[in-house]
Amino acid sequence: MKKSILNIIGLISISLMIAASAQAQWKIDDGLKDAKLKVDYNEDNITAGKAIYDSRCKACHRDIVTTEKNDRALPSAPNLGNKEFQSTNTDGEMFCKISYGNGGGMPPFEKQISDVDKWKVIAFLRSYYPAYKASTASTQAAAPVNSFKGTLNAIKLSYDSENNKVVAQLSGQDGDGNIVNPKGVKVSIYVKRYFGELPLCDGEKTDANGMVSIPLGNLPTDTLGFIIVKASAANNAVSTESKLKVSDGYHWKNPLDGRHLWAVRAKTPLWLLITYLTVTISVLAIIAWAFFQLFRIYNLRER
Amino acid sequence: MSEIIKQNDEKIMTKITKDLTHHLTTRPLGFKLWIGFLLTFIAVAIWAYGIQFEKGLGVTGMRDYVSWGLYIASFVFFVAVALVGMLISATVGLLKQKWIVPVSRVAEMIALAFVLMAGVIIVVDMGRPDRLLNVFIYGRFQSPIIWDITVVQVYILISFLLLFLPMLPDLAIIRNHMKGDLPKWQWKMYNILSLGWVGTPQQYKILHSTVRVLLILIVPVALGIHTVTSWLSAMTLRAGWDSTIFGPYYVTGAFVAGAGAVAVALYFIRRFYHLEEYITDYHFDKLGQLMVLVALVYLYFNLNEFWVPGFKMKTADAKHLHTLFSLHGEYGVMFYLTQMFGLILPIIFGLFRRFRKPFPMMIIGIALVVGAWFKRVIIIIPTLIHAYLPIQNVPESFHEYDPTGIEITITLGVIAVAVLIVSLLAKFFPVLPIWEIAEEKGVDIERDL
Amino acid sequence: MSQEITPEATSRRNFLKRFGITLGAASTVSGLGLLSACTNDDEMVSLLTTDGKTVQVPKSQMKIDLKKMEARGREGLPGKKFVMVIDLAKCRNARKCMAACQGAHHLKPEQHHINVLRMENDKRTGFYFQPKPCMHCDNPPCTKVCPVDATFKRQDGIVLIDNERCIGCRFCIAACPYSARVFNWSEPKYVEGDDDRVYDIELNVPQKKGTITKCLFSADRLRIGKLPYCVSACENGVYWFGDANEDAVTNGTSKETTRLSTLLEENAGYTLMPELGTKPSVYYLPPKDRLFKYNYDAETDDWMKLHDKEAEAKS
């Protein structure tokens, strides 16, 4: 039964999608048809594009995987990492598709995403397509990337209570085997929450001391003042998870401790309980007295 | 001299006793047919309830939005009619109005029967009647339902006492004078129930003081029972129920219904038991005046209940009022008919002495009682039809309320039980207080019994 | 009451504990493997494990501690305050949430723990879709009126129902301004295996005739650290769910986690009918900058008609 409900909903969505794709039309502006990426094709823009993708596109397009062809059937939106899509679309065509949608499954993002951000998204998409050639101007600009060329040994987390910052310290060796503080390595730090990991930073680069310090703000801790922090560097080359004490904790007050009208019987507000019992018992006592009078009358019968 | 008085007293006493107890000895065909008719109804209702018990409340017209229907409306109706016991015996009685002497016992009989059925129909409305005991095991003092159950039980006890206690001397009279006229079991019943009443001054003293205490006690309890019943709806956030005057609105409405019920009962008792000499035009005239008075107060509360939100027309209230006041609204026609026949016309006719006679009063009484029942339907159901959020993704039947045959049968069955109880009480017990009427006619009852 | 509350403390529990079941000595020694090897003619009982697998356990070998389960279900998870954020801009009426919910809780097509409503506040303001679960109010009108403590609020903010105690008076339906409660008017939907299942107060399964049922925030899933059924089923990123005490909510679709306070602040979140003073735990983000045009055709999209058609196709 459960399955069939899901099935029917699936069928309906499919038929809706097919109906939608029947009228689906991509609108491509002539001027943009052969346009190239209008932002620099570098890591910063790719990272920025990823953030936009995550919030705007990922809900439908999911995680991107590099494949030969689109591996997702309708009604799912296509996997944009497929080579067929990447090779047949110019940057400009992608831009138009994002802007205008197809009047069907793909909504228009013309106003929701700014033009610069759209190009950044495209930069991010292109990062899954090794054959992609950006224009000479932008590739030149993309030259300064990860500056550290050695191997990473470890990443350590600590809490800087003075500045209320979480600090990740990287250690590594350079090409010659010397112990150094790796500089310019991308670090991601997350705080564990009940259902997921809350990013404190995503791809922040280490400074000259091999450190990344992220302000913690007023992030709640557990009642004892601990948070669990996860950190990884250079695409999980090294990672760690630590429990840091970052505050004095707080006193958790059980909302059920008080007496409320909405609470269970054991937590009846006292005034209500006393009123109810007093009134009820008094009235019942008078009634009991009345029944006793019946008994008295009976006792006075003719013997 | 005193001998003459005594002889005279005895004569009067014998006549009164004979007149007022005659119906205990007879079993006319009409009565049997009437009881048979009610029992048939009840039997069908029990069968219908069997189906409901088996299949669940889905056999009724209630659904997720209109989740309270005829049962709860009838529950409110029963409680309302039951309030007449307090109105007649206590309020008017404590004001020392003489005309209520032949009326008060009938009022108490109606009160007891209807409050018992209020308890029954609430169980009928439960989705899990098998878990009735949970109410007593897990009862939660914050819930208006628990207050209601408490106060209904208390009212049952007080109504019973107020019916039974003043009847003791009458039962003793029957026991003493009618042994030969009655079947053995019936006489035995009176013998036991009279609790060996001999009418000593001490017994009278106990009787008088107890009844007086109970009459005072029943006033707050009766106000309580109907106010708490009104809170079942008024304590929610629903437009149409979310009202601060619901307590007095219900109470005055109950007085109107009760006055109507008593008028009807009195008329038939007077007619079938040939008590024209005891229940006179005077009584109906007074009852009519009382009815007009309470109906006017009720009209005043109606004005407040509808005009105040009607002036402001808040979104949800406006929707609710449209349901009632627009002839295109779901309950428009019913609303106008009910207000007209159940309130306005009775007031207008009741203002004229010529309509405060037995027969017109009976007609007015029926209009009031039927109107009272429909008014309860109008109070309970239209509010539920319009939820705050749209009703969507549910079958058509969820959008409105159409009571099913089973539901109507069960409701009528429970009403039939109430009528049956009143009929049996009025048949097997003196409907008018013999000793009080004798006292009224100047017989020194304490000496003569 | 200064105890440490960490996600681990509550998230990982074996399935036996989850169902409040204590097995006999034999089974605790060698686990379930031994039980399946039992050769006596015991009646077998199916149990659903946390990862959705069904296991067969002989009835005599286990003692189902309904009371214990009920006590745990009534208590809730200490230190938590579950909240839901519904982003109306993203809802396109896919109704995956409704379907997943009805499947998980064994509901009939007309019974909605969560219902996607087509809303129109004013003729000029246009339509939008609004999923409507139970608001799990902090001042719940429903638990106020319950005569038998059958509906109650837990320390983690969830309002639950005990179908083993409910007397079916339906006062809570009348009291709820959000129409969040539904009733089992007749025999509830039967799902294979319902007979043998121990009643789970955190799942309201099996459903019981003559009692109330409503959204539970999937309390059974929260106990094991998973997002509610509806939240996980949504494919449009409508739902955020999390713990207000941690100030974090996780999106059911993208699994992205964000600060609750920021999300509500930046998007001007609101609650439904705040004027009623119910203090809901469900927040809405306004339907602005919508990606999808309002698209609803009563003829083809009618929920009940779709189910009628399905039933027709079956017969």
PDB file of C-alpha atoms in Angstrom, chain C residues 116-232:
ATOM      1  CA  VAL C 116       0.110  20.682   1.972  1.00  0.00           C
ATOM      2  CA  LEU C 117      -2.442  23.467   1.764  1.00  0.00           C
ATOM      3  CA  ARG C 118      -3.065  25.879  -1.069  1.00  0.00           C
ATOM      4  CA  MET C 119      -3.141  29.234   0.627  1.00  0.00           C
ATOM      5  CA  GLU C 120      -4.443  32.563  -0.496  1.00  0.00           C
ATOM      6  CA  ASN C 121      -4.395  35.274   2.137  1.00  0.00           C
ATOM      7  CA  ASP C 122      -5.991  37.860  -0.065  1.00  0.00           C
ATOM      8  CA  LYS C 123      -7.339  37.860  -3.589  1.00  0.00           C
ATOM      9  CA  ARG C 124      -4.517  40.127  -4.731  1.00  0.00           C
ATOM     10  CA  THR C 125      -1.657  38.345  -2.999  1.00  0.00           C
ATOM     11  CA  GLY C 126      -1.761  35.141  -4.947  1.00  0.00           C
ATOM     12  CA  PHE C 127      -1.481  31.512  -4.014  1.00  0.00           C
ATOM     13  CA  TYR C 128       1.277  29.597  -2.351  1.00  0.00           C
ATOM     14  CA  PHE C 129       1.667  26.117  -0.967  1.00  0.00           C
ATOM     15  CA  GLN C 130       1.940  25.699   2.762  1.00  0.00           C
ATOM     16  CA  PRO C 131       2.822  22.356   4.326  1.00  0.00           C
ATOM     17  CA  LYS C 132       1.087  22.153   7.683  1.00  0.00           C
ATOM     18  CA  PRO C 133       2.251  19.665  10.282  1.00  0.00           C
ATOM     19  CA  CYS C 134       1.362  19.831  13.970  1.00  0.00           C
ATOM     20  CA  MET C 135       2.813  23.043  15.394  1.00  0.00           C
ATOM     21  CA  HIS C 136       3.959  21.347  18.619  1.00  0.00           C
ATOM     22  CA  CYS C 137       2.967  24.484  20.470  1.00  0.00           C
ATOM     23  CA  ASP C 138       4.631  25.527  23.692  1.00  0.00           C
ATOM     24  CA  ASN C 139       1.232  26.575  24.972  1.00  0.00           C
ATOM     25  CA  PRO C 140      -0.724  23.719  23.414  1.00  0.00           C
ATOM     26  CA  PRO C 141      -4.518  24.165  23.496  1.00  0.00           C
ATOM     27  CA  CYS C 142      -4.945  20.445  22.849  1.00  0.00           C
ATOM     28  CA  THR C 143      -3.115  19.100  25.886  1.00  0.00           C
ATOM     29  CA  LYS C 144      -4.901  21.679  28.027  1.00  0.00           C
ATOM     30  CA  VAL C 145      -8.254  20.101  27.361  1.00  0.00           C
ATOM     31  CA  CYS C 146      -7.381  16.392  27.318  1.00  0.00           C
ATOM     32  CA  PRO C 147      -9.272  14.734  30.168  1.00  0.00           C
ATOM     33  CA  VAL C 148      -6.975  11.738  30.590  1.00  0.00           C
ATOM     34  CA  ASP C 149      -3.400  12.852  29.828  1.00  0.00           C
ATOM     35  CA  ALA C 150      -3.601  10.945  26.555  1.00  0.00           C
ATOM     36  CA  THR C 151      -2.029  13.867  24.754  1.00  0.00           C
ATOM     37  CA  PHE C 152       0.860  15.538  26.472  1.00  0.00           C
ATOM     38  CA  LYS C 153       3.949  17.615  25.924  1.00  0.00           C
ATOM     39  CA  ARG C 154       7.417  16.155  26.351  1.00  0.00           C
ATOM     40  CA  GLN C 155      10.520  17.864  27.604  1.00  0.00           C
ATOM     41  CA  ASP C 156      11.870  18.096  24.047  1.00  0.00           C
ATOM     42  CA  GLY C 157       8.820  20.111  23.054  1.00  0.00           C
ATOM     43  CA  ILE C 158       7.007  17.411  21.129  1.00  0.00           C
ATOM     44  CA  VAL C 159       3.288  16.922  21.688  1.00  0.00           C
ATOM     45  CA  LEU C 160       2.472  13.223  21.545  1.00  0.00           C
ATOM     46  CA  ILE C 161      -0.588  11.013  21.800  1.00  0.00           C
ATOM     47  CA  ASP C 162      -1.003   7.804  23.735  1.00  0.00           C
ATOM     48  CA  ASN C 163      -3.450   5.730  21.709  1.00  0.00           C
ATOM     49  CA  GLU C 164      -3.574   3.154  24.465  1.00  0.00           C
ATOM     50  CA  ARG C 165      -5.175   5.696  26.739  1.00  0.00           C
ATOM     51  CA  CYS C 166      -7.157   8.054  24.478  1.00  0.00           C
ATOM     52  CA  ILE C 167     -10.898   7.777  25.099  1.00  0.00           C
ATOM     53  CA  GLY C 168     -11.889   9.385  21.812  1.00  0.00           C
ATOM     54  CA  CYS C 169     -13.726  12.432  23.154  1.00  0.00           C
ATOM     55  CA  ARG C 170     -12.231  14.607  20.370  1.00  0.00           C
ATOM     56  CA  PHE C 171     -12.031  17.674  22.586  1.00  0.00           C
ATOM     57  CA  CYS C 172      -8.478  18.183  21.332  1.00  0.00           C
ATOM     58  CA  ILE C 173      -9.719  18.337  17.735  1.00  0.00           C
ATOM     59  CA  ALA C 174     -12.100  21.092  18.744  1.00  0.00           C
ATOM     60  CA  ALA C 175      -9.346  22.871  20.628  1.00  0.00           C
ATOM     61  CA  CYS C 176      -6.686  22.830  17.911  1.00  0.00           C
ATOM     62  CA  PRO C 177      -6.874  25.981  15.769  1.00  0.00           C
ATOM     63  CA  TYR C 178      -4.514  24.456  13.192  1.00  0.00           C
ATOM     64  CA  SER C 179      -6.744  21.443  12.457  1.00  0.00           C
ATOM     65  CA  ALA C 180      -3.663  19.314  13.007  1.00  0.00           C
ATOM     66  CA  ARG C 181      -5.495  16.410  14.563  1.00  0.00           C
ATOM     67  CA  VAL C 182      -7.259  13.562  12.830  1.00  0.00           C
ATOM     68  CA  PHE C 183      -9.389  10.768  14.194  1.00  0.00           C
ATOM     69  CA  ASN C 184      -9.601   7.091  13.408  1.00  0.00           C
ATOM     70  CA  TRP C 185     -13.314   7.162  12.685  1.00  0.00           C
ATOM     71  CA  SER C 186     -13.389   3.518  11.702  1.00  0.00           C
ATOM     72  CA  GLU C 187     -11.013   0.575  11.559  1.00  0.00           C
ATOM     73  CA  PRO C 188      -7.605   2.095  10.796  1.00  0.00           C
ATOM     74  CA  LYS C 189      -5.606   1.172   7.765  1.00  0.00           C
ATOM     75  CA  TYR C 190      -4.153  -2.265   8.156  1.00  0.00           C
ATOM     76  CA  VAL C 191      -0.570  -2.784   7.170  1.00  0.00           C
ATOM     77  CA  GLU C 192       0.917  -6.251   6.989  1.00  0.00           C
ATOM     78  CA  GLY C 193       2.299  -7.123  10.394  1.00  0.00           C
ATOM     79  CA  ASP C 194       0.285  -4.589  12.373  1.00  0.00           C
ATOM     80  CA  ASP C 195      -1.271  -7.381  14.427  1.00  0.00           C
ATOM     81  CA  ASP C 196       2.046  -8.381  15.905  1.00  0.00           C
ATOM     82  CA  ARG C 197       3.502  -4.965  16.369  1.00  0.00           C
ATOM     83  CA  VAL C 198       3.889  -3.534  19.779  1.00  0.00           C
ATOM     84  CA  TYR C 199       2.221  -0.144  19.947  1.00  0.00           C
ATOM     85  CA  ASP C 200       4.871   2.520  19.585  1.00  0.00           C
ATOM     86  CA  ILE C 201       3.836   5.758  21.250  1.00  0.00           C
ATOM     87  CA  GLU C 202       6.473   7.623  19.253  1.00  0.00           C
ATOM     88  CA  LEU C 203       5.132   6.392  15.935  1.00  0.00           C
ATOM     89  CA  ASN C 204       1.410   5.900  16.671  1.00  0.00           C
ATOM     90  CA  VAL C 205       1.631   2.545  14.984  1.00  0.00           C
ATOM     91  CA  PRO C 206      -0.443   0.471  14.849  1.00  0.00           C
ATOM     92  CA  GLN C 207      -3.223   3.026  14.652  1.00  0.00           C
ATOM     93  CA  LYS C 208      -6.171   2.360  16.919  1.00  0.00           C
ATOM     94  CA  LYS C 209      -9.820   2.727  16.054  1.00  0.00           C
ATOM     95  CA  GLY C 210     -11.628   5.443  17.963  1.00  0.00           C
ATOM     96  CA  THR C 211      -8.537   7.398  18.933  1.00  0.00           C
ATOM     97  CA  ILE C 212      -6.765  10.528  17.798  1.00  0.00           C
ATOM     98  CA  THR C 213      -3.643  10.588  15.699  1.00  0.00           C
ATOM     99  CA  LYS C 214      -1.503  13.485  14.563  1.00  0.00           C
ATOM    100  CA  CYS C 215       1.991  14.601  13.565  1.00  0.00           C
ATOM    101  CA  LEU C 216       4.602  13.481  16.064  1.00  0.00           C
ATOM    102  CA  PHE C 217       7.651  15.156  14.534  1.00  0.00           C
ATOM    103  CA  SER C 218       8.633  11.511  13.884  1.00  0.00           C
ATOM    104  CA  ALA C 219       9.689  11.128  17.497  1.00  0.00           C
ATOM    105  CA  ASP C 220      10.919   7.605  16.783  1.00  0.00           C
ATOM    106  CA  ARG C 221      13.395   8.886  14.206  1.00  0.00           C
ATOM    107  CA  LEU C 222      14.598  11.740  16.375  1.00  0.00           C
ATOM    108  CA  ARG C 223      15.489   9.251  19.089  1.00  0.00           C
ATOM    109  CA  ILE C 224      18.026   7.677  16.769  1.00  0.00           C
ATOM    110  CA  GLY C 225      19.294  10.978  15.416  1.00  0.00           C
ATOM    111  CA  LYS C 226      17.495  10.883  12.092  1.00  0.00           C
ATOM    112  CA  LEU C 227      15.395  13.578  10.495  1.00  0.00           C
ATOM    113  CA  PRO C 228      11.608  13.143  10.383  1.00  0.00           C
ATOM    114  CA  TYR C 229      10.014  11.163   7.556  1.00  0.00           C
ATOM    115  CA  CYS C 230       8.549  14.197   5.825  1.00  0.00           C
ATOM    116  CA  VAL C 231      11.743  16.220   6.119  1.00  0.00           C
ATOM    117  CA  SER C 232      13.847  13.451   4.593  1.00  0.00           C
TER     118      SER C 232
END
